[in-house]
Coordinates of C-alpha atoms and ligand atoms in Angstrom, one line a residue:
Chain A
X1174 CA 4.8 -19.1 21.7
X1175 CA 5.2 -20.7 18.7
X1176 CA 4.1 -24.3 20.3
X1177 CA 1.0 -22.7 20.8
X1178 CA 0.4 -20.8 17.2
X1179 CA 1.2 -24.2 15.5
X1180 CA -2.0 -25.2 16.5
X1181 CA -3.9 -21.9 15.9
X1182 CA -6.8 -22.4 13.6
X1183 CA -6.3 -19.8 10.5
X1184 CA -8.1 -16.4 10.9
X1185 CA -9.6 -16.7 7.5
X1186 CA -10.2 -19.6 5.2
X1187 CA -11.2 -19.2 1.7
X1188 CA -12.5 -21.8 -0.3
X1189 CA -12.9 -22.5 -3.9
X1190 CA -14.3 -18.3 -4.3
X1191 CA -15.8 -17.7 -7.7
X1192 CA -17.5 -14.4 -8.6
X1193 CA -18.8 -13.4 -12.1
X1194 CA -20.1 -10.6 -13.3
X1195 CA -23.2 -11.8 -15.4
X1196 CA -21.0 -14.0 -18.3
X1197 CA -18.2 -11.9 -17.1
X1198 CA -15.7 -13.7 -14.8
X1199 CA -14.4 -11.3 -11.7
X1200 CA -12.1 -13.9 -9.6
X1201 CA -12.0 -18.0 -10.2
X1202 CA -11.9 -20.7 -7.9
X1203 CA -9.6 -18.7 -5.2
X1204 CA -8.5 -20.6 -2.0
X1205 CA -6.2 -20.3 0.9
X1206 CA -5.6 -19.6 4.2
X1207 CA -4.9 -16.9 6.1
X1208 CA -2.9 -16.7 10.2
X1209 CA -3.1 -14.4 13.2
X1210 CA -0.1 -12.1 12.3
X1211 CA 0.1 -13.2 8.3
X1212 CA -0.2 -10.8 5.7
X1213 CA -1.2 -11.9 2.4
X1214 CA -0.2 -9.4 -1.0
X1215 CA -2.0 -9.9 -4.0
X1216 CA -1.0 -8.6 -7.1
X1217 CA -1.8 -8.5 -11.0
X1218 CA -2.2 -6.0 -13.9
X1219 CA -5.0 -3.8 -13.6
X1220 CA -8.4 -5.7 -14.1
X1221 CA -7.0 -9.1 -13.3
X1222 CA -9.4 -9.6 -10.3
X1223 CA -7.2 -7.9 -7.0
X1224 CA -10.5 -5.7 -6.0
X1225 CA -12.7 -8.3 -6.8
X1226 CA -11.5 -10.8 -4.7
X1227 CA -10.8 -8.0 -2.1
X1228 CA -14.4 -7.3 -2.1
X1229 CA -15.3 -10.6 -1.9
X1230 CA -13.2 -11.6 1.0
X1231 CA -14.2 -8.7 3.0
X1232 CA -17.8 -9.3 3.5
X1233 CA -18.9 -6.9 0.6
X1234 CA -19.3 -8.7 -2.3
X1235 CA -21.2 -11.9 -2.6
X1236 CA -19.3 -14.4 -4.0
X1237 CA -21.0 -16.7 -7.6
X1238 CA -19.5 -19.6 -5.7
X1239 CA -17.6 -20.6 -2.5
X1240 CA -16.7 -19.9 0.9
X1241 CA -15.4 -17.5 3.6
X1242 CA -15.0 -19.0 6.7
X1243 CA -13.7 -16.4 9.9
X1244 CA -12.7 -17.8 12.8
X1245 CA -14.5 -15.5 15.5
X1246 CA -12.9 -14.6 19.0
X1247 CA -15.3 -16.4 20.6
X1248 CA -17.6 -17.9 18.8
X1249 CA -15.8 -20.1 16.7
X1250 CA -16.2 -20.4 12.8
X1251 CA -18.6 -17.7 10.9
X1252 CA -19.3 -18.4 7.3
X1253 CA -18.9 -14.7 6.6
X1254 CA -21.8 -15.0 3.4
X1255 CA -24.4 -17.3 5.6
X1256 CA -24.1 -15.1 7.9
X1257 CA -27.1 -12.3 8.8
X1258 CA -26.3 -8.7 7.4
X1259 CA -26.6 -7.1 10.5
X1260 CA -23.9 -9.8 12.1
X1261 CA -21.5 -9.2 9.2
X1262 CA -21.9 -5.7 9.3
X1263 CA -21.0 -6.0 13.4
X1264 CA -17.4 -7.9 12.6
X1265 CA -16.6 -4.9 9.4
X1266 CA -17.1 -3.1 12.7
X1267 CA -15.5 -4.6 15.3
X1268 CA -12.8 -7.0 14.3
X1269 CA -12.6 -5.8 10.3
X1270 CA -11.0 -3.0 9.3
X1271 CA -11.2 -2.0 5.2
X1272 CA -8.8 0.7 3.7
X1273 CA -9.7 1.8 0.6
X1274 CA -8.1 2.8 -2.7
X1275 CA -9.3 6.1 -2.6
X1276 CA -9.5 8.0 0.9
X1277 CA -12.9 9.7 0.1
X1278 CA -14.3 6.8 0.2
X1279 CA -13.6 5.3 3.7
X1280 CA -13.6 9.1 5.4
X1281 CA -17.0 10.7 6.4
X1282 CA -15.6 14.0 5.1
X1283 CA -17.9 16.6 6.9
X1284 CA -16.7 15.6 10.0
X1285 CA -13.0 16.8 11.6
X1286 CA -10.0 14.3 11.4
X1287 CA -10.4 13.9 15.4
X1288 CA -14.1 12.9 15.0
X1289 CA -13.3 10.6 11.5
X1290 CA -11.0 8.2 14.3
X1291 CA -12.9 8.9 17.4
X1292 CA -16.1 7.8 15.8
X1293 CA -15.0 4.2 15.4
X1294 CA -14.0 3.8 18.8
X1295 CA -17.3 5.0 19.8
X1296 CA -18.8 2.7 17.6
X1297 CA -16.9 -0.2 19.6
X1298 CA -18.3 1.3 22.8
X1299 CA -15.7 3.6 24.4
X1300 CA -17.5 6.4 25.6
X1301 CA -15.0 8.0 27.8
X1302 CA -14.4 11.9 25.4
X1303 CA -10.9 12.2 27.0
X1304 CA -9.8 8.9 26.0
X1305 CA -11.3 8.9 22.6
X1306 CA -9.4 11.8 21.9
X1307 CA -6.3 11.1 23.5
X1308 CA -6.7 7.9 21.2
X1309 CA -6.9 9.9 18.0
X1310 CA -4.3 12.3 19.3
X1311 CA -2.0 9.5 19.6
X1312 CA -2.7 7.6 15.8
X1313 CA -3.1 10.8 14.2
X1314 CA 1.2 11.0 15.4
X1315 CA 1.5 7.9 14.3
X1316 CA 0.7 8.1 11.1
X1317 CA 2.4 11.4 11.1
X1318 CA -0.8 13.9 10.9
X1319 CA 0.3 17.2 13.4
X1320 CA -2.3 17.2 16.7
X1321 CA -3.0 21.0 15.8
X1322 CA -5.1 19.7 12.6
X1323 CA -7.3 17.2 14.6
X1324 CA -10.0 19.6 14.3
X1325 CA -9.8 20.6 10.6
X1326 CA -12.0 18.3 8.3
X1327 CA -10.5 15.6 5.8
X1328 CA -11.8 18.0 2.9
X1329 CA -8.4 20.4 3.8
X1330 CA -6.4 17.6 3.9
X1331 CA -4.1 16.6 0.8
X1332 CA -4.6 13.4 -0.8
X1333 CA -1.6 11.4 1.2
X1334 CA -3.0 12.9 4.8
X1335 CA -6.4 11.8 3.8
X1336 CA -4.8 8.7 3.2
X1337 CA -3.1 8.3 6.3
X1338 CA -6.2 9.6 8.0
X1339 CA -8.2 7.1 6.9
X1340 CA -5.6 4.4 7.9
X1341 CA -5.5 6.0 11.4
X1342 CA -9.5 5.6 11.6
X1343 CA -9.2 1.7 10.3
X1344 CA -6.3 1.0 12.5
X1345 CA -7.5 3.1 16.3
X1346 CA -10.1 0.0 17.1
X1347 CA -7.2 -2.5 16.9
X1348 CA -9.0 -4.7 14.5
X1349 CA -7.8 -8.0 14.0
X1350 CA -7.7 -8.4 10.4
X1351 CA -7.5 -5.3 7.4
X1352 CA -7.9 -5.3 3.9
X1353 CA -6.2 -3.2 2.0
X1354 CA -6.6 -1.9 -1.7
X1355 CA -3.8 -0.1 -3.2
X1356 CA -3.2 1.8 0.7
X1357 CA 0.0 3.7 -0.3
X1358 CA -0.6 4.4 -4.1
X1359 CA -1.3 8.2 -3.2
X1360 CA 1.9 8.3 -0.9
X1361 CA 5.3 10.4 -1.3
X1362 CA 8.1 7.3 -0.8
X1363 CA 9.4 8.4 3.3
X1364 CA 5.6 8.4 4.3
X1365 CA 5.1 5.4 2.6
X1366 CA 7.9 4.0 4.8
X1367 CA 6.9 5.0 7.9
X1368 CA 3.6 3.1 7.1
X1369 CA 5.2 0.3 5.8
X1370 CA 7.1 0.2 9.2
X1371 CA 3.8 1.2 11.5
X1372 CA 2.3 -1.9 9.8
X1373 CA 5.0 -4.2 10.5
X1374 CA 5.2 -3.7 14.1
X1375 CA 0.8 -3.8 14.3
X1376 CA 1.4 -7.2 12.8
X1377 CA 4.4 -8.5 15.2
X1378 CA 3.0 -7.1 18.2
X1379 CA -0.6 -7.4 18.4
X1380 CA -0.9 -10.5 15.8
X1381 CA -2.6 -8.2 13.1
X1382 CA -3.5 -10.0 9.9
X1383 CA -4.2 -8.1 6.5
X1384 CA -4.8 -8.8 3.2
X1385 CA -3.0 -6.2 0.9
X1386 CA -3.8 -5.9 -2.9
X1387 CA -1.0 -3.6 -4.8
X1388 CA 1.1 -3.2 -7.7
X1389 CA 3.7 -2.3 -5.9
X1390 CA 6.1 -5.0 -5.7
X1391 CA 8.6 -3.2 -3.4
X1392 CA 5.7 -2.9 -1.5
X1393 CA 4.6 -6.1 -1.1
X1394 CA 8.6 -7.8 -0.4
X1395 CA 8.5 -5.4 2.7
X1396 CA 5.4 -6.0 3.9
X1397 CA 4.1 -9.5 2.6
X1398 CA 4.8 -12.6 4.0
X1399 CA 2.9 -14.2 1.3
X1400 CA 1.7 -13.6 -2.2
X1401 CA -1.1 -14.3 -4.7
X1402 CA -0.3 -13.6 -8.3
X1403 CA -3.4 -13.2 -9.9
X1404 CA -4.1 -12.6 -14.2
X1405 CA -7.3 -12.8 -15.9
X1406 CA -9.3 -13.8 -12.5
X1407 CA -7.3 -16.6 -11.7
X1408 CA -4.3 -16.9 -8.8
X1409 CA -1.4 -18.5 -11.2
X1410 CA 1.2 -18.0 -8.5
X1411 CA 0.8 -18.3 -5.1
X1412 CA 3.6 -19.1 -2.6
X1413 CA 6.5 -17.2 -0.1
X1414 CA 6.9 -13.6 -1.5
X1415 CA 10.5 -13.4 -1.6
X1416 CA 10.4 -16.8 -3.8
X1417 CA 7.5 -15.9 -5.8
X1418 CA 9.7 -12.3 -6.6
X1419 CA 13.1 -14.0 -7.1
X1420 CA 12.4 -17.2 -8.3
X1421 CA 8.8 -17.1 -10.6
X1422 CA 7.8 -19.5 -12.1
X1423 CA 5.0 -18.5 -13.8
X1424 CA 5.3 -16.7 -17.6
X1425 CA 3.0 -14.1 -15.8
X1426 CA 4.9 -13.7 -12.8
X1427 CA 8.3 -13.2 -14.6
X1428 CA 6.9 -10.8 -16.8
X1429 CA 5.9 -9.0 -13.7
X1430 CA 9.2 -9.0 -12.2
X1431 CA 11.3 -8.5 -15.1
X1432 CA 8.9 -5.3 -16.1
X1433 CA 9.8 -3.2 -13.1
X1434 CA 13.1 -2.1 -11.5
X1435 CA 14.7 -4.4 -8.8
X1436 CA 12.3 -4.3 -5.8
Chain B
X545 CA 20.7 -29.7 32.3
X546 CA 19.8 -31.3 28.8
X547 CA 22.1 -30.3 26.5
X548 CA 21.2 -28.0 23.9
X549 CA 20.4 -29.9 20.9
X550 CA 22.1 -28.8 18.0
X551 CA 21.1 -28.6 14.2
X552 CA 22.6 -30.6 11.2
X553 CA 22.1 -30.6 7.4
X554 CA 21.6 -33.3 5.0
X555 CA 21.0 -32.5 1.7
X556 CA 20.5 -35.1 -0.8
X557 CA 19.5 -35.0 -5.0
X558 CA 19.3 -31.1 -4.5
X559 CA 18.9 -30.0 -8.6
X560 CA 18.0 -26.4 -9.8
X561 CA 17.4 -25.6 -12.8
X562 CA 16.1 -21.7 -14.2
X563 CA 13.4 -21.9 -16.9
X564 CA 13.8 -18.6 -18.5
X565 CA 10.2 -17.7 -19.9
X566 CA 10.3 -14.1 -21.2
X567 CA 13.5 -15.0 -22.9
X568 CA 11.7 -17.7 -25.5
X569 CA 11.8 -20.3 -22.6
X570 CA 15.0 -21.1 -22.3
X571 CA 16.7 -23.3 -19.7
X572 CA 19.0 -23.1 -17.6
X573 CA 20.5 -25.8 -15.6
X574 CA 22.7 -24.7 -12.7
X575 CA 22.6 -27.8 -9.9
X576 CA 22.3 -31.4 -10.6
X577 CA 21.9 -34.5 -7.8
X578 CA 24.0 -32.4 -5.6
X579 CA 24.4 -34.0 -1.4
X580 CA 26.5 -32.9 1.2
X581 CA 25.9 -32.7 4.8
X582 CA 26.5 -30.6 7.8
X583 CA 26.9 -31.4 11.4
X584 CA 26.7 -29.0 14.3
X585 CA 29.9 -27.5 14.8
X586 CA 30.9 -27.6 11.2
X587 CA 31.5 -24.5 8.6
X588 CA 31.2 -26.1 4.9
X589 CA 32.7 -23.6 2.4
X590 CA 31.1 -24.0 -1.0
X591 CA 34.1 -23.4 -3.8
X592 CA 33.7 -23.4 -7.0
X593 CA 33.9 -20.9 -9.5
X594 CA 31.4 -17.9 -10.5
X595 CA 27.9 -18.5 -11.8
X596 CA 28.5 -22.5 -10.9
X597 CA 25.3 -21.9 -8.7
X598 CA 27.4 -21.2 -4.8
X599 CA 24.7 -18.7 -3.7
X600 CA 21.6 -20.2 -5.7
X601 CA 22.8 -23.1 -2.8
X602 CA 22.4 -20.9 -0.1
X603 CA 18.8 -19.2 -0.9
X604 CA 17.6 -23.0 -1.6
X605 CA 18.3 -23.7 2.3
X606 CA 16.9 -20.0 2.8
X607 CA 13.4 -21.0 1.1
X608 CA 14.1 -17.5 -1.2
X609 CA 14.4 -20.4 -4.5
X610 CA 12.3 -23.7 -4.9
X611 CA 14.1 -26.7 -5.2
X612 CA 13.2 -28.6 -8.3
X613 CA 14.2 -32.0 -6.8
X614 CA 15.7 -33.3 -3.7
X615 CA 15.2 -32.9 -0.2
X616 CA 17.2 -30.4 2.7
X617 CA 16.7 -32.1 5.8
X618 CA 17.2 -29.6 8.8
X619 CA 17.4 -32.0 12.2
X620 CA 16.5 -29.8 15.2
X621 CA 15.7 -31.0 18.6
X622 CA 14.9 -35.0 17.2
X623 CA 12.3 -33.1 14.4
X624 CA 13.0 -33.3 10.9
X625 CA 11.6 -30.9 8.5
X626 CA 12.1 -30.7 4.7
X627 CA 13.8 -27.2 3.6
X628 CA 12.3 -28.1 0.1
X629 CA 9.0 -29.3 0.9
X630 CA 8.0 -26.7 3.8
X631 CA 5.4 -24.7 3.8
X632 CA 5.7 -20.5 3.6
X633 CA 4.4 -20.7 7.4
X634 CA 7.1 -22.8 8.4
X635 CA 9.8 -21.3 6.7
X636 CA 9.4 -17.8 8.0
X637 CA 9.0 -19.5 11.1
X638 CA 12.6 -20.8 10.7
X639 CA 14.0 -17.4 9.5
X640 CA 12.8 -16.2 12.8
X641 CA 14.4 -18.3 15.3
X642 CA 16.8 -21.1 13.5
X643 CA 18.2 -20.1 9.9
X644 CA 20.4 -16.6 9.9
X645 CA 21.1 -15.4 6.1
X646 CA 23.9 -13.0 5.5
X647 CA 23.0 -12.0 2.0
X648 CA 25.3 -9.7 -0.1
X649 CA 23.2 -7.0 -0.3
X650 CA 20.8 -4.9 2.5
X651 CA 17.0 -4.5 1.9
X652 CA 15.0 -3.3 4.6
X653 CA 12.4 -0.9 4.9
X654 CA 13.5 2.7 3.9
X655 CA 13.2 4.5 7.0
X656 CA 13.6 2.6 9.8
X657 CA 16.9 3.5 12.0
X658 CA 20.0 1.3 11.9
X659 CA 19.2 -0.2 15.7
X660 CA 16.2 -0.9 15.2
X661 CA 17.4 -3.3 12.1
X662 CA 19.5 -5.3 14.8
X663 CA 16.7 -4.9 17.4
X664 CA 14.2 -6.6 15.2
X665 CA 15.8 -9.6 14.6
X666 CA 15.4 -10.1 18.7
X667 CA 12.2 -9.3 18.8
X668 CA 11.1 -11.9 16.2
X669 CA 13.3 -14.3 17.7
X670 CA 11.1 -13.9 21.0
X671 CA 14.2 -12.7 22.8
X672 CA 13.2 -12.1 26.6
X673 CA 14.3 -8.6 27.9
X674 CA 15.5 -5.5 26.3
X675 CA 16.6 -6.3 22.8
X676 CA 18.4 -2.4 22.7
X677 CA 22.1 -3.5 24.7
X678 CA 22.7 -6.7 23.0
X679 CA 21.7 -4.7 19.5
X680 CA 24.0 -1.9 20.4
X681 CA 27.0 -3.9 21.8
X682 CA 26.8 -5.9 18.1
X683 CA 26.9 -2.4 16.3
X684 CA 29.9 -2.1 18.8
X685 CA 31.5 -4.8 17.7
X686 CA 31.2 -4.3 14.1
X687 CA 32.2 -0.9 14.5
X688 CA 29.4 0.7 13.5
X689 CA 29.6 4.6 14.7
X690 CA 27.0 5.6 18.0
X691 CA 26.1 8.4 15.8
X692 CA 24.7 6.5 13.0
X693 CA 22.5 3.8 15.1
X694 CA 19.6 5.7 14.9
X695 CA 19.7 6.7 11.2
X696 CA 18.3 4.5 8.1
X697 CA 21.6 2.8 6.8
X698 CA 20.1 3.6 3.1
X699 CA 22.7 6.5 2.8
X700 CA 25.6 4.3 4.7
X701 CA 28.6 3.3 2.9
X702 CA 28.8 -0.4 0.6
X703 CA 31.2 -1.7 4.2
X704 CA 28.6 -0.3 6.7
X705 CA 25.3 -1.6 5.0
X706 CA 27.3 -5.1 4.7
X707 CA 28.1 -4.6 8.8
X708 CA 24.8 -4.0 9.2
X709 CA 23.8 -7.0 7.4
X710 CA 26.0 -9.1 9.6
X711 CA 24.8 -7.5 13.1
X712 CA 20.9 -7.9 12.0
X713 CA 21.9 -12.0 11.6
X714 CA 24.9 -12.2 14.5
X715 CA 22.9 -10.8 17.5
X716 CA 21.0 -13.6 17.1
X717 CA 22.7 -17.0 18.3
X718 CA 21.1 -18.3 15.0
X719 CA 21.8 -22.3 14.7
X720 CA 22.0 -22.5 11.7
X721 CA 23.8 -19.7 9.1
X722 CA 23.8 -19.0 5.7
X723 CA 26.9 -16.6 4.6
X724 CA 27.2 -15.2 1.2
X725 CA 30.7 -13.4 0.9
X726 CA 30.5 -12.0 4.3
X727 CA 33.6 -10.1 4.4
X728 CA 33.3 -9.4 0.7
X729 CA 33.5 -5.2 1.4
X730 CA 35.5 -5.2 4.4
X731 CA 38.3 -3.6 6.1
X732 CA 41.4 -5.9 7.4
X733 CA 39.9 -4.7 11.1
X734 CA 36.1 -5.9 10.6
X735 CA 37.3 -9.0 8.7
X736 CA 38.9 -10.2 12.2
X737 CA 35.7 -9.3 13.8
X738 CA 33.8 -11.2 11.4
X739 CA 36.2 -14.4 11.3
X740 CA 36.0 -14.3 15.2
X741 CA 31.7 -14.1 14.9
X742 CA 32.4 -17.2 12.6
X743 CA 34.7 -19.0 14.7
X744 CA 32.3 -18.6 17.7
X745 CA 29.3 -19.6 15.9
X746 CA 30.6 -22.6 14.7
X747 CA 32.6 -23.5 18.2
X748 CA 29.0 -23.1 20.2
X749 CA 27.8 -25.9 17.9
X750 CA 25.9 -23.9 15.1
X751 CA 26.1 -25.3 11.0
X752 CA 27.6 -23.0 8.9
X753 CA 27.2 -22.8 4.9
X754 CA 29.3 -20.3 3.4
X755 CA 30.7 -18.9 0.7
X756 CA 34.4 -17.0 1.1
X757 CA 36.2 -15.7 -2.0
X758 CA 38.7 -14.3 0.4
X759 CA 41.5 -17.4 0.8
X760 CA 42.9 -16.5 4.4
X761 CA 39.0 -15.4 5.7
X762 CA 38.2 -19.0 4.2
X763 CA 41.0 -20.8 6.0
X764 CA 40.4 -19.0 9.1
X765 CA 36.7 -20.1 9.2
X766 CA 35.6 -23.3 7.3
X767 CA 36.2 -26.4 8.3
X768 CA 36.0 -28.5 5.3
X769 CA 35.3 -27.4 1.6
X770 CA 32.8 -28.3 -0.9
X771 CA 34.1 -28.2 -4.5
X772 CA 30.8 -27.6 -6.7
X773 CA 32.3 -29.0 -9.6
X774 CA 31.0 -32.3 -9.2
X775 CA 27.4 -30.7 -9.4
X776 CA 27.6 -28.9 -12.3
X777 CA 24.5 -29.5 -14.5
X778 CA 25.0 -30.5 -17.8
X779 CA 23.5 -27.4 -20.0
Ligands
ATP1257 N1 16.7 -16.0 -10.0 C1 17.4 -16.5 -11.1 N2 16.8 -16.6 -12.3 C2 17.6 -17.1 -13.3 N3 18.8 -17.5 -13.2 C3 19.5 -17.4 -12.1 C4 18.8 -16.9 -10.9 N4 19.6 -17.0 -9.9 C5 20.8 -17.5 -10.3 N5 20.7 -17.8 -11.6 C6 21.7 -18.4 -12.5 O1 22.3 -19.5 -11.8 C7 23.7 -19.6 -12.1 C8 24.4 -19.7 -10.7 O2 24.3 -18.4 -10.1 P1 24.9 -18.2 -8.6 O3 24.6 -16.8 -8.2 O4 24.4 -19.2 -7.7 O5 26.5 -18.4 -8.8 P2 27.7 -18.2 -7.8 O6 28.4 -19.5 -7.8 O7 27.2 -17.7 -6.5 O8 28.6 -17.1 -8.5 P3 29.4 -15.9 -8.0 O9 30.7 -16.5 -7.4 O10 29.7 -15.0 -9.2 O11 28.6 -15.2 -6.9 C9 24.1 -18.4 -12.9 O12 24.1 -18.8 -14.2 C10 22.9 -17.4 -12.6 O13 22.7 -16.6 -13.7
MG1258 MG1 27.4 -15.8 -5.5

């Protein structure tokens, strides 16, 4: 197995990605790679860049400058930007999955929490009713959300069930990469956990890749393999998260650590 | 059959020093030049007294701290790799299958039962076949209760979190292990076990780095000693 992943082209490459906002720099001159099974934290104060990069990575933002390159299941290397919109829109769909900050705004909220996760699947083409709902039966569980409220909408939901909702909808297609931004900030610690651990074994035993942006460092030592550091739009630490967290080397970085209680 | 082929050690100029940046950048040197090796088979003990850097040594082989110069050769299977110089890819490769860390302290994720700690470590290691018996028969051995196996050990006592540290990493037939005060909050019962894990770890032609503040668990295991004197940076 891991013969054959040594040679595995990365999932994601990023390239030199620039975005400014007018004069106004968003993110600067960000680059790396990302694997089949990797996920990649990003953290930094609030306004440092995390959501911009997000954004830019994930097909929604143009970047001012450089390049996202996804490796396709079968169709080799897309340059995500050169790309036609109605071909990027297709891989959001299909192999994409996005998680949002706040729930409203991945969550069609007119529509029941059954029909919120059956919807994507229909959107990838299963038509079969029983199976769709069986499907959002089964994630709905998952990610602790009763089956006797798969029929109520998201709008009776409280704000951590909407979250998880919203995770079940992004997670029930089996995409093959997720972005994340801030995904358990409205979350009470044990469902966090259970998350944190649903994650885990998506990553380990279907080769899920995600890229998470948080300030949560306990967070990120769980669930990270690696980590971007990012202050004032630029990454000024980037390496194995348990090194970047217990051995910083950055002025930024250590003030990060040193700021919060052990993670 | 080929025989299995068996890791070694070779560390050479390893230095370390802590650059201290929210505290007005001050510096703190803690390893200079050091070198020592390890050959299958072996159990190096560092020695040396507190804060002369025994456990920064054991997280530089781990990858968890950057060396600042020197290299950590790790020869596996005739392939060299560079503990120092690896990248993030390839050393959580190695935590998977090749380096076992017994740290002093737990950290997992909050809620996930005690068996499915030990389990885990299986499953990334690509172990073929049900990873539940072998799990169960480590918690077994360490004398860890049936009835807490499928509870979080967040609420388990300092000696059963530090059991449960050492099952996670012995269920594994890691090659190569890392052993920070193993059998620092032990009974005189689990000690034994744990000095018999060692033994047989070693004896099946794993390298062992450890450090032992207790003398007879020391004597029992290691078979040679490191004094880190001799690599004490000058502050
Ligand atoms: N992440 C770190 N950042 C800054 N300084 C550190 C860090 N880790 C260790 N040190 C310092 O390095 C020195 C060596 O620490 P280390 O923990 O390796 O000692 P030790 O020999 O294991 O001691 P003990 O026997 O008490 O466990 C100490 O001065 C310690 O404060
Ligand atoms: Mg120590």
């Amino acid at each position: 197995m891991s013969a054959a992943q040594d040679n595995d082209l990365p999932l994601l490459t990023v390239r030199d990605v620039s975005r400014y906002y007018g004069a106004r720099l968003g993110c600067r001159d960000v680059s790396f790679d990302l694997w089949p099974g990797e996920v990649l934290g990003i953290v930094g104060e609030s306004g440092s860049g995390k959501s911009t990069l997000l954004n830019c990575l994930s097909g929604k933002l143009e970047p001012s400058g450089g390049e996202v390159v996804y490796q396709t299941r079968h169709e080799g290397a897309l340059d995500v930007y050169r790309a036609s919109e109605a071909r990027r829109r297709l891989l959001l769909r299909t192999d994409w999955g996005f998680v949002h900050q706040n729930p409203r705004d991945g969550l069609r909220m007119a529509v029941s929490a059954g029909a919120n996760v059956g919807e994507r699947l229909m959107a990838v083409g299963d038509r079969h009713y029983g199976n769709i709902r069986a499907a959002a039966t089964d994630w709905l569980g998952r990610v602790e959300i009763a089956a006797d409220r798969l029929d109520d909408r998201p709008t009776a939901f409280s704000g951590g069930m909407q979250q998880r909702l919203q995770i079940a909808r992004v997670l029930v297609t089996k995409p093959r990469l997720v972005f994340m931004d801030e995904p358990t900030g409205g979350l009470d610690v044990s469902v966090q956990a259970r998350l944190l651990d649903l994650l885990r074994g998506l990553v380990r035993d279907l080769g899920l890749a995600a890229i998470v942006v948080t300030h949560d460092l306990a967070v990120v030592r769980l669930l990270a393999h690696r980590l971007l550091v990012m202050k004032d739009g630029e990454v000024v630490e980037h390496g194995l998260t348990d090194r970047v967290l217990d051995d910083p080397q950055h002025p930024y970085t250590q003030l990060l650590v040193s700021s919060v209680l052990p993670a | 059959m080929t025989p299995p082929a068996f890791p070694s050690l070779q560390v050479d100029g390893l230095s370390k020093t802590f650059t201290l940046h929210t505290q007005n950048g001050a510096r703190l040197p803690v390893l200079q030049g050091m070198r020592f090796s390890v050959s299958p088979g072996e159990c190096l003990a560092l020695s040396g007294p507190s804060g002369i850097g025994k456990s920064t040594v054991l997280r530089l082989l781990y990858g968890n701290y950057g060396a600042e110069t020197g290299r950590m050769i790790l020869r596996q299977d005739e392939r060299e790799i560079d503990l120092a110089a690896a990248s993030p890819r390839e050393i959580l490769r190695l935590r998977k299958h090749t380096i076992g860390y017994v740290s002093q302290f737990l950290r997992v994720i909050p809620r996930v039962p005690t068996l499915e700690i030990v389990a885990d470590t299986l499953r990334n290691a690509g172990f073929a076949g049900d990873p539940l018996p072998p799990s169960k028969a480590m918690l077994t051995r360490l004398r860890i209760p049936e009835r807490l196996w499928n509870l979080a050990p967040s609420t388990f006592s300092g000696g059963e979190q530090q059991r449960v540290n050492l099952a996670r990493v012995f269920v594994h037939p890691f090659p190569v292990l890392l052993l920070d005060e193993p059998t620092a909050s032990l009974d005189a019962a689990n000690r034994q076990t744990v000095i018999e894990l060692i033994q047989s770890a070693w004896a099946r032609g794993a390298a062992v780095v450890g450090i032992f503040h207790d003398l007879e668990v020391r004597d029992a295991v290691a078979t040679r000693l490191l004094d880190m004197d001799q690599f004490r940076a000058a502050a």
